[in-house]
Tab-separated table of C-alpha atoms in Angstrom:
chain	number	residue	atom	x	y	z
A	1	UNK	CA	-8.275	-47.179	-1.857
A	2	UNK	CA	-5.774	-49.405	-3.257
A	3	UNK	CA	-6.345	-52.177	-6.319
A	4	UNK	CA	-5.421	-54.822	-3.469
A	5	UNK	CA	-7.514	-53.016	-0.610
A	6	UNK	CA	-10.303	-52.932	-3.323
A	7	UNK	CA	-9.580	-57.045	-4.232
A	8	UNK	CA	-9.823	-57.590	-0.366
A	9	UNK	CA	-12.716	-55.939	0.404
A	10	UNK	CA	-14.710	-57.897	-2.722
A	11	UNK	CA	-13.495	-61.573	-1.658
A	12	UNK	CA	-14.969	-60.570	1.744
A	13	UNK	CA	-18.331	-59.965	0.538
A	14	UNK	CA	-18.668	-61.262	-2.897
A	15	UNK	CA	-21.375	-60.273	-4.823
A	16	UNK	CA	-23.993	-62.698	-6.012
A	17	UNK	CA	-26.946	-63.671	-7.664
A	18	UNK	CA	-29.350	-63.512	-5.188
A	19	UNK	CA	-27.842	-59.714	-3.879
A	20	UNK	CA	-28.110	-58.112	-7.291
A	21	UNK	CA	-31.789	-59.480	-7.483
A	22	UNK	CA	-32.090	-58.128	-3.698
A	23	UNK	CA	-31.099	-54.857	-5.004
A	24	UNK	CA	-33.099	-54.428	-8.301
A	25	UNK	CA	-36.143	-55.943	-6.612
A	26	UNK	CA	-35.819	-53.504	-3.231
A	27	UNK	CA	-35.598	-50.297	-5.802
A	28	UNK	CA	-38.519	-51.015	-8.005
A	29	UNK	CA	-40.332	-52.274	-4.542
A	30	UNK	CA	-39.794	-50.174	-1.675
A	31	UNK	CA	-38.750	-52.933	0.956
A	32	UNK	CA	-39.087	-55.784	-1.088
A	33	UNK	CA	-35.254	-56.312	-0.823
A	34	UNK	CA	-35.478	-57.104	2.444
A	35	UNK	CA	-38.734	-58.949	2.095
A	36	UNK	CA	-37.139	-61.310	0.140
A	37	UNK	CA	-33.915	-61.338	2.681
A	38	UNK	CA	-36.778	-62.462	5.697
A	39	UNK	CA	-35.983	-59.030	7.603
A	40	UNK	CA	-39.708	-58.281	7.554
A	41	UNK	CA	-40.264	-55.762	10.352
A	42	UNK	CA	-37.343	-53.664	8.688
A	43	UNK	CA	-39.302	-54.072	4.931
A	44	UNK	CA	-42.760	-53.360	6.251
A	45	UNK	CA	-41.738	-50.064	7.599
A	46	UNK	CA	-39.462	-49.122	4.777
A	47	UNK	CA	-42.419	-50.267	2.527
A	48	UNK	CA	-45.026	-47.670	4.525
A	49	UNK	CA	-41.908	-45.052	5.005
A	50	UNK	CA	-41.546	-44.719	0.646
A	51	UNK	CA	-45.217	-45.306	-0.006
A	52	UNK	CA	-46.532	-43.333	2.614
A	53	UNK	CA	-44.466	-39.656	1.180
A	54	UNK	CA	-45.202	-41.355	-2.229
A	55	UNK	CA	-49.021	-41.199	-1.026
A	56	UNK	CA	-48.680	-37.465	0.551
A	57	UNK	CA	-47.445	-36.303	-2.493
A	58	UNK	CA	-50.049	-37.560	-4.705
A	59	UNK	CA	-52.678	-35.775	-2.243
A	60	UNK	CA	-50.574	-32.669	-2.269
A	61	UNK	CA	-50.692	-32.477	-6.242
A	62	UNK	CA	-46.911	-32.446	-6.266
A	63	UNK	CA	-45.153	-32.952	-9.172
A	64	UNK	CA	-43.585	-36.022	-11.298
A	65	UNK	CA	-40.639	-35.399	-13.728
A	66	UNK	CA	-40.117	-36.545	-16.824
A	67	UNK	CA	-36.443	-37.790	-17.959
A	68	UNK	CA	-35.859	-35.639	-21.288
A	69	UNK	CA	-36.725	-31.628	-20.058
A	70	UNK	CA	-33.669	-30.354	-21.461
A	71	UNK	CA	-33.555	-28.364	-18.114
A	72	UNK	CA	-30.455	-30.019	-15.166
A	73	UNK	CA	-32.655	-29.456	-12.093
A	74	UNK	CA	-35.291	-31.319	-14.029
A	75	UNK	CA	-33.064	-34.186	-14.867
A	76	UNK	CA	-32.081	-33.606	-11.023
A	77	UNK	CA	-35.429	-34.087	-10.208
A	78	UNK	CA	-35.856	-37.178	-12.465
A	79	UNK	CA	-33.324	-38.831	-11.091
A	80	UNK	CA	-34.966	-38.950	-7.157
A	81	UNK	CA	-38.125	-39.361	-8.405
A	82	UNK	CA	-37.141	-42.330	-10.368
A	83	UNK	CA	-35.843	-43.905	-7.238
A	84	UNK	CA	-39.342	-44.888	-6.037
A	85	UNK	CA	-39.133	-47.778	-8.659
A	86	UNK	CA	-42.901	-49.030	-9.705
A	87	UNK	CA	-44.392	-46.229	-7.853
A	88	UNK	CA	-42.968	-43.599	-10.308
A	89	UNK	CA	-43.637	-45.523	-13.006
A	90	UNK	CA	-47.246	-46.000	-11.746
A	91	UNK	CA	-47.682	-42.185	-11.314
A	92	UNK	CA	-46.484	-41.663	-15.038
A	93	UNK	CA	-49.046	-44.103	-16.330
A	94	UNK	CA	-52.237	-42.980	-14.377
A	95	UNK	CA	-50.625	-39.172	-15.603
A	96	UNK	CA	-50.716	-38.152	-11.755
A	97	UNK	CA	-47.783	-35.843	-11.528
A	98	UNK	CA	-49.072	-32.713	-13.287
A	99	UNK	CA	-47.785	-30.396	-10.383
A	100	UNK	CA	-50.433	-27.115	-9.269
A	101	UNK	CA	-48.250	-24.139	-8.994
A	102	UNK	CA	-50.494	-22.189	-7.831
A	103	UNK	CA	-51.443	-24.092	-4.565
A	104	UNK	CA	-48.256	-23.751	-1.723
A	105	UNK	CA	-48.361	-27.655	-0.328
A	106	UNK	CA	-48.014	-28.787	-3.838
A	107	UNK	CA	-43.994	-27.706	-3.935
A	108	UNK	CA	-43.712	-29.653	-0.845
A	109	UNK	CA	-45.264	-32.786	-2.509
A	110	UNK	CA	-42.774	-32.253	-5.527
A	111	UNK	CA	-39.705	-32.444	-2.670
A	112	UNK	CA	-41.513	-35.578	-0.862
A	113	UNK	CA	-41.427	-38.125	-3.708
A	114	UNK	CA	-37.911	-36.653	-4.619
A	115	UNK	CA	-36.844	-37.666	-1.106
A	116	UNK	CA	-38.817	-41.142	-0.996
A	117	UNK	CA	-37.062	-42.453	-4.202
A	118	UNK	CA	-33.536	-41.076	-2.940
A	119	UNK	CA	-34.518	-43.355	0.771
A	120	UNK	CA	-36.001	-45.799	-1.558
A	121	UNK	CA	-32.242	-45.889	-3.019
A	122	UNK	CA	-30.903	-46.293	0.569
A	123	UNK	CA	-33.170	-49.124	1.437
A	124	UNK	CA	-32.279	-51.184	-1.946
A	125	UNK	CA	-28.645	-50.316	-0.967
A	126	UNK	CA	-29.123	-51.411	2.239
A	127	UNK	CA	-30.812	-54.963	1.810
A	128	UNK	CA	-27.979	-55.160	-0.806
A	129	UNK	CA	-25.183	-54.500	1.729
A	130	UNK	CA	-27.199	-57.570	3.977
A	131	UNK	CA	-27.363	-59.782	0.967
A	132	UNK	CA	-23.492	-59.847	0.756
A	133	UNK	CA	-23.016	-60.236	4.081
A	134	UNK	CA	-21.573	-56.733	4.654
A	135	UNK	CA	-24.356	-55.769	7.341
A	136	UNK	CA	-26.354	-57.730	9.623
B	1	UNK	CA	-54.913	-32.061	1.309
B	2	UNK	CA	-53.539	-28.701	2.778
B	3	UNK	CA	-50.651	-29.594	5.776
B	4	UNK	CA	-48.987	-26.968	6.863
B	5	UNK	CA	-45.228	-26.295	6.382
B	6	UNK	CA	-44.484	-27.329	10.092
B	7	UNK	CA	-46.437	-30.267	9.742
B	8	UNK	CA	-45.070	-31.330	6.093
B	9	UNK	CA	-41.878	-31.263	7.740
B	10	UNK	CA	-42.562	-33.614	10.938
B	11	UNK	CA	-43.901	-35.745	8.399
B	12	UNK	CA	-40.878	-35.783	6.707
B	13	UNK	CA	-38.793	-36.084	8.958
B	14	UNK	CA	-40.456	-39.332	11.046
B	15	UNK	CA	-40.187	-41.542	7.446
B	16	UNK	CA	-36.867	-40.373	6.961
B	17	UNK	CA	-35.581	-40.805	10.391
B	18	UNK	CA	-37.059	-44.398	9.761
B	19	UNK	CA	-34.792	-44.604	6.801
B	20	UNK	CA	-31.635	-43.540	8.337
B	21	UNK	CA	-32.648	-45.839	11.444
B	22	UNK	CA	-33.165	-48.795	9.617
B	23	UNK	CA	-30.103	-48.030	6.879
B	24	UNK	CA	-27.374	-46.814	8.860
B	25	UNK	CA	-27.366	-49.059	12.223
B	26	UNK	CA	-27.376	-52.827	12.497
B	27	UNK	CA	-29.476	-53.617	15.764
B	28	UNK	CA	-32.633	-53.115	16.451
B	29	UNK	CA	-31.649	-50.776	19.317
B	30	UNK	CA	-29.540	-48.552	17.718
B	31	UNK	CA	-31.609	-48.366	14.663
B	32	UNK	CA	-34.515	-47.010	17.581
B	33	UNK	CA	-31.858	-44.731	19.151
B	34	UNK	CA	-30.163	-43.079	15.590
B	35	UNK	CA	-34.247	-43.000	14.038
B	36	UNK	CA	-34.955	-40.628	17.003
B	37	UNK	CA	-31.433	-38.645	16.863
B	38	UNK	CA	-32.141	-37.798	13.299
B	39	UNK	CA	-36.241	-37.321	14.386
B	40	UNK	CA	-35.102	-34.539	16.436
B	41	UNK	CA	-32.201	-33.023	14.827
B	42	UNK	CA	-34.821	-32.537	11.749
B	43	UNK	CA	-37.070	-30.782	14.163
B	44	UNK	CA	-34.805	-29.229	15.931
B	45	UNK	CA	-33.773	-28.001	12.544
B	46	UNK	CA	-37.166	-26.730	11.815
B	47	UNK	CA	-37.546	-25.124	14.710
B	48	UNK	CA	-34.049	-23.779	15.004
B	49	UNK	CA	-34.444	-22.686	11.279
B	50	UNK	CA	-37.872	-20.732	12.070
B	51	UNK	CA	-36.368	-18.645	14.673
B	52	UNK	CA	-33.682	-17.449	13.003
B	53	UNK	CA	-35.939	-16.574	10.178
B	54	UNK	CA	-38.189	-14.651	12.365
B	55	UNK	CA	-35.063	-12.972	13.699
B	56	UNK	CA	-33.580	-11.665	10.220
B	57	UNK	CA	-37.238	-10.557	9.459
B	58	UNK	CA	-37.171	-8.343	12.985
């Protein structure tokens, strides 16, 4: 893309206030980005969509990564994880993500919250993309 | 809680088809239409995925 394509493109939706707070808020809240945009119907079932693998995983005894491992697929893993905002942080608190290797359903788990902070990401991209005008 | 690997992945696969639906289309009736194509491409997946697995093995 060219500088002016680029220039274009940014005076057509500018980016404000209101759609970086849209964007922070929606990632460490699944769906409150849109919440706070008055698209409820789309926020409630985001919310249960992130929450609800969030919740599976918990009662599969998945596992929660932790940022400094040394190992890349760790850091990998950190990185999705991460995306579920307050719920990860939540998890690391109450010291739920321990991880049982020895029980099948619990490497399952691990891959759900991986997947429901990489939507979670979608969503807060999404209801940023709405703040600026750039979806409906 | 013990699901089993088929029914992990319908599980997974109806939030994230929600996801995609609500992220990738702007009305509310192609959000329903693109949730379901990506509901049963997953499990069409699965299923496809399952065969084939069952085939290598015999």
């Amino acid at each position: 893309m060219t500088a002016e394509k680029a220039a274009a493109q940014s005076t057509q939706h500018p980016v404000t206030l209101q759609s970086i707070v849209v964007l922070i808020l929606g990632w460490l809240l699944p769906g409150a980005g849109h919440f706070m945009l008055k698209k409820w119907w789309r926020g409630l079932l985001l919310f249960v969509s992130v929450v609800a693998m969030f919740a599976l995983r918990i009662m599969m005894q998945g596992k929660v990564y932790t940022a400094n491992t040394g190992d890349i697929l760790d850091m990998l893993g950190f990185v999705g994880d991460v995306g579920s905002g307050i719920l990860y942080f939540a998890a690391q608190i109450m010291d739920l993500g321990r991880g049982a290797i020895h029980i099948a359903v619990a490497d399952y788990g691990t891959k759900f919250i991986i997947v429901a902070g990489l939507l979670n990401i979608m969503a807060a991209i999404d209801a940023h993309h709405i703040a600026i005008g750039k979806k409906a | 809680m013990h699901l089993s690997h088929f029914s992990a992945a319908l599980v997974f696969a109806l939030f994230a088809s929600i996801v995609f639906g609500i992220t990738q289309r702007n009305d509310a009736r192609s959000m329903l239409r693109y949730g379901a194509y990506c509901f049963a491409l997953f499990v069409g997946g699965v299923i496809a995925g399952g065969w084939f697995l069952w085939l290598l093995k015999h």
